[in-house]
Amino acid sequence: RELGVNQNSKVVVYGESHQLFATWAVWVFKIYGFNNVRLLDGGLTKWQSEGKDISLTSPTLTEGDFRPTEANLELRAFIDEVVEVASAPDTSEKIIVDNRALESYVGEAESGAKFDGHVASAENLFSFGLFNEDVSYIAPDAIAAAYEAIGVTSDKEVILYCGTGLLASASWFALTQVLGFENVKNYDGSWTEYGNAENVPIESASA
């Protein structure tokens, strides 16, 4: 409301050097029932590279009337659900994707958590691979092909995670807002929570 957002507003969000905070913002808006929110593809980096206008002044704002709904938990995963999927013998209907760099996925890079590695059964797709050099998303068919290569299709329930939920939000946006997938959740507890939990299924290169 302080930013002037009304119930009938159209909101456009963007990032600067990457899209992660912007895709996170879209995800949060939609969790709380505000659906008319868009991403400026390429963010400020692409906008400036194309010579478009920027300003150094802050606009004068009138308080809006935005009212959040109850949180839509269909967009968010929690650790109990992640453990359940990771422990299931059959993952044909549900799939977990680790959106961190490969070094973090295999446990070769220190995560800062108690344990390193990845959620058992999780596939790996680094979210930065979904972007062009100008920080815009790659073509939809290329996004679909990248995910299909690790077994992610529109008929499956997909849980995404990374270190804090930011990288996962970029993949959530790609799958849901670009490709139109419906059953995709961001596990925003991500490795910060999971890697510090006891007695959860973890795999690593050294395991």
Short mmCIF file of C-alpha atoms in Angstrom, two decimals:
data_model
loop_
_atom_site.label_atom_id
_atom_site.label_comp_id
_atom_site.label_asym_id
_atom_site.label_seq_id
_atom_site.Cartn_x
_atom_site.Cartn_y
_atom_site.Cartn_z
CA ARG A 1 0.00 0.00 0.00
CA GLU A 2 2.88 2.37 0.79
CA LEU A 3 4.07 1.87 -2.81
CA GLY A 4 0.66 2.89 -4.14
CA VAL A 5 -0.46 -0.62 -5.04
CA ASN A 6 -4.24 -0.97 -5.39
CA GLN A 7 -6.41 -4.03 -5.79
CA ASN A 8 -6.80 -3.24 -9.51
CA SER A 9 -3.17 -2.23 -10.16
CA LYS A 10 -0.87 -3.81 -12.68
CA VAL A 11 2.52 -4.25 -11.03
CA VAL A 12 5.78 -4.65 -12.96
CA VAL A 13 8.86 -5.74 -11.03
CA TYR A 14 12.49 -5.90 -12.13
CA GLY A 15 15.95 -6.58 -10.83
CA GLU A 16 19.29 -5.01 -11.59
CA SER A 17 22.16 -7.40 -12.30
CA HIS A 18 19.98 -10.54 -12.16
CA GLN A 19 16.30 -11.46 -11.92
CA LEU A 20 16.25 -13.33 -8.60
CA PHE A 21 14.76 -10.67 -6.33
CA ALA A 22 12.19 -9.84 -9.02
CA THR A 23 11.06 -13.44 -9.52
CA TRP A 24 10.91 -13.83 -5.75
CA ALA A 25 8.66 -10.75 -5.61
CA VAL A 26 6.32 -12.18 -8.26
CA TRP A 27 6.10 -15.43 -6.29
CA VAL A 28 5.28 -13.59 -3.04
CA PHE A 29 2.67 -11.37 -4.73
CA LYS A 30 0.92 -14.46 -6.08
CA ILE A 31 1.09 -16.29 -2.74
CA TYR A 32 -0.95 -13.43 -1.25
CA GLY A 33 -3.55 -13.28 -3.99
CA PHE A 34 -2.21 -10.50 -6.23
CA ASN A 35 -2.05 -11.98 -9.71
CA ASN A 36 -1.70 -8.96 -12.01
CA VAL A 37 2.05 -8.79 -11.53
CA ARG A 38 4.59 -8.96 -14.36
CA LEU A 39 8.34 -9.32 -14.73
CA LEU A 40 10.35 -6.86 -16.83
CA ASP A 41 12.33 -9.46 -18.74
CA GLY A 42 16.01 -8.59 -18.65
CA GLY A 43 15.49 -6.15 -15.81
CA LEU A 44 17.34 -2.86 -15.53
CA THR A 45 20.41 -4.28 -17.30
CA LYS A 46 18.56 -4.89 -20.57
CA TRP A 47 16.46 -1.75 -20.21
CA GLN A 48 19.56 0.46 -19.98
CA SER A 49 21.41 -1.42 -22.72
CA GLU A 50 18.54 -0.57 -25.07
CA GLY A 51 18.89 3.13 -24.27
CA LYS A 52 15.55 3.46 -22.54
CA ASP A 53 14.83 6.24 -20.08
CA ILE A 54 15.75 6.02 -16.41
CA SER A 55 15.16 8.48 -13.59
CA LEU A 56 17.00 9.48 -10.44
CA THR A 57 13.92 10.89 -8.72
CA SER A 58 11.42 9.12 -6.49
CA PRO A 59 7.77 9.40 -7.57
CA THR A 60 5.13 10.99 -5.38
CA LEU A 61 2.90 8.16 -4.19
CA THR A 62 -0.65 7.92 -2.90
CA GLU A 63 -1.27 5.05 -0.51
CA GLY A 64 -3.01 2.16 -2.23
CA ASP A 65 -5.78 -0.16 -1.08
CA PHE A 66 -4.11 -3.55 -1.69
CA ARG A 67 -5.42 -6.24 0.66
CA PRO A 68 -3.59 -9.58 0.80
CA THR A 69 -5.50 -12.83 0.87
CA GLU A 70 -4.68 -15.83 2.99
CA ALA A 71 -1.42 -17.38 1.83
CA ASN A 72 -1.79 -19.81 -1.08
CA LEU A 73 0.24 -22.74 0.18
CA GLU A 74 -0.08 -24.53 -3.17
CA LEU A 75 2.85 -22.35 -4.28
CA ARG A 76 5.09 -23.15 -1.34
CA ALA A 77 6.69 -26.40 -0.12
CA PHE A 78 7.73 -27.22 3.44
CA ILE A 79 10.39 -29.55 4.75
CA ASP A 80 8.01 -32.37 5.72
CA GLU A 81 6.72 -32.59 2.14
CA VAL A 82 10.27 -32.50 0.75
CA VAL A 83 11.36 -35.33 3.05
CA GLU A 84 8.28 -37.36 2.06
CA VAL A 85 9.02 -37.02 -1.66
CA ALA A 86 12.75 -37.64 -1.15
CA SER A 87 11.98 -40.82 0.78
CA ALA A 88 9.38 -42.19 -1.64
CA PRO A 89 10.44 -45.22 -3.70
CA ASP A 90 8.48 -44.01 -6.75
CA THR A 91 9.18 -40.48 -8.01
CA SER A 92 7.32 -40.80 -11.31
CA GLU A 93 4.61 -38.33 -10.27
CA LYS A 94 6.67 -35.96 -8.12
CA ILE A 95 10.15 -34.59 -8.66
CA ILE A 96 12.54 -32.39 -6.66
CA VAL A 97 14.93 -30.05 -8.45
CA ASP A 98 18.02 -28.46 -6.92
CA ASN A 99 18.56 -25.11 -8.62
CA ARG A 100 22.05 -24.43 -7.24
CA ALA A 101 25.34 -24.73 -9.11
CA LEU A 102 26.60 -28.28 -9.66
CA GLU A 103 29.40 -27.84 -7.10
CA SER A 104 26.83 -27.16 -4.38
CA TYR A 105 24.56 -29.96 -5.58
CA VAL A 106 27.29 -32.61 -5.27
CA GLY A 107 28.57 -31.19 -1.97
CA GLU A 108 31.96 -29.99 -3.23
CA ALA A 109 31.20 -26.36 -2.35
CA GLU A 110 30.64 -25.46 1.29
CA SER A 111 27.04 -24.42 1.76
CA GLY A 112 27.40 -22.87 5.19
CA ALA A 113 24.96 -25.45 6.53
CA LYS A 114 25.78 -28.35 8.83
CA PHE A 115 25.65 -30.79 5.91
CA ASP A 116 26.59 -30.42 2.25
CA GLY A 117 25.13 -32.24 -0.75
CA HIS A 118 21.56 -32.34 -2.02
CA VAL A 119 18.11 -33.65 -1.15
CA ALA A 120 18.01 -37.36 -1.92
CA SER A 121 16.54 -38.10 -5.38
CA ALA A 122 16.75 -34.44 -6.44
CA GLU A 123 17.79 -33.58 -9.97
CA ASN A 124 20.01 -30.58 -10.70
CA LEU A 125 19.43 -27.58 -12.95
CA PHE A 126 21.27 -24.33 -12.19
CA SER A 127 18.79 -21.46 -12.53
CA PHE A 128 21.33 -19.10 -14.09
CA GLY A 129 21.34 -21.42 -17.11
CA LEU A 130 17.81 -20.20 -17.88
CA PHE A 131 19.03 -16.69 -18.73
CA ASN A 132 20.71 -15.04 -21.68
CA GLU A 133 23.74 -12.75 -21.25
CA ASP A 134 21.39 -9.73 -21.11
CA VAL A 135 19.58 -11.32 -18.12
CA SER A 136 16.44 -12.06 -20.13
CA TYR A 137 14.98 -15.56 -20.10
CA ILE A 138 16.03 -17.97 -22.83
CA ALA A 139 13.32 -19.07 -25.28
CA PRO A 140 10.40 -21.09 -23.83
CA ASP A 141 11.24 -24.17 -25.92
CA ALA A 142 14.81 -24.06 -24.57
CA ILE A 143 13.52 -23.81 -20.99
CA ALA A 144 11.20 -26.76 -21.61
CA ALA A 145 14.01 -28.81 -23.15
CA ALA A 146 16.35 -28.12 -20.23
CA TYR A 147 13.76 -29.31 -17.75
CA GLU A 148 12.61 -32.26 -19.82
CA ALA A 149 16.23 -33.44 -19.87
CA ILE A 150 16.07 -34.00 -16.11
CA GLY A 151 12.58 -35.50 -16.13
CA VAL A 152 10.45 -32.43 -15.39
CA THR A 153 7.20 -32.38 -17.37
CA SER A 154 3.90 -30.57 -16.91
CA ASP A 155 2.11 -33.66 -15.59
CA LYS A 156 4.38 -33.95 -12.54
CA GLU A 157 4.35 -32.18 -9.21
CA VAL A 158 7.59 -30.22 -8.98
CA ILE A 159 9.38 -28.98 -5.87
CA LEU A 160 12.21 -26.49 -6.42
CA TYR A 161 14.88 -25.44 -3.95
CA CYS A 162 18.27 -23.77 -3.77
CA GLY A 163 20.11 -22.16 -0.86
CA THR A 164 17.49 -19.61 0.21
CA GLY A 165 14.65 -19.87 -2.32
CA LEU A 166 15.89 -17.09 -4.63
CA LEU A 167 17.36 -19.25 -7.41
CA ALA A 168 14.36 -21.54 -7.07
CA SER A 169 12.01 -18.58 -7.55
CA ALA A 170 13.63 -17.89 -10.94
CA SER A 171 12.94 -21.47 -12.00
CA TRP A 172 9.44 -21.30 -10.50
CA PHE A 173 8.78 -18.26 -12.70
CA ALA A 174 10.16 -20.01 -15.79
CA LEU A 175 8.03 -23.10 -15.26
CA THR A 176 4.78 -21.46 -14.16
CA GLN A 177 4.71 -18.04 -15.81
CA VAL A 178 6.61 -18.83 -19.02
CA LEU A 179 5.65 -22.47 -19.65
CA GLY A 180 2.32 -22.52 -17.79
CA PHE A 181 3.04 -25.47 -15.46
CA GLU A 182 0.48 -25.65 -12.66
CA ASN A 183 1.95 -27.94 -9.97
CA VAL A 184 5.20 -26.20 -9.02
CA LYS A 185 6.26 -25.22 -5.52
CA ASN A 186 9.20 -23.23 -4.21
CA TYR A 187 10.69 -24.76 -1.06
CA ASP A 188 11.93 -21.46 0.32
CA GLY A 189 13.41 -23.06 3.43
CA SER A 190 15.79 -24.62 0.89
CA TRP A 191 19.26 -25.80 1.88
CA THR A 192 19.49 -23.23 4.67
CA GLU A 193 16.85 -25.26 6.49
CA TYR A 194 17.33 -28.72 4.99
CA GLY A 195 21.12 -28.76 5.28
CA ASN A 196 20.88 -28.00 8.98
CA ALA A 197 18.18 -30.59 9.70
CA GLU A 198 18.92 -33.92 11.36
CA ASN A 199 17.88 -37.29 9.96
CA VAL A 200 16.74 -36.11 6.54
CA PRO A 201 17.75 -37.96 3.36
CA ILE A 202 20.85 -36.33 1.83
CA GLU A 203 23.11 -37.42 -1.01
CA SER A 204 26.53 -36.11 -2.03
CA ALA A 205 29.46 -37.04 -4.26
CA SER A 206 31.32 -38.48 -1.26
CA ALA A 207 28.35 -40.40 0.13
#
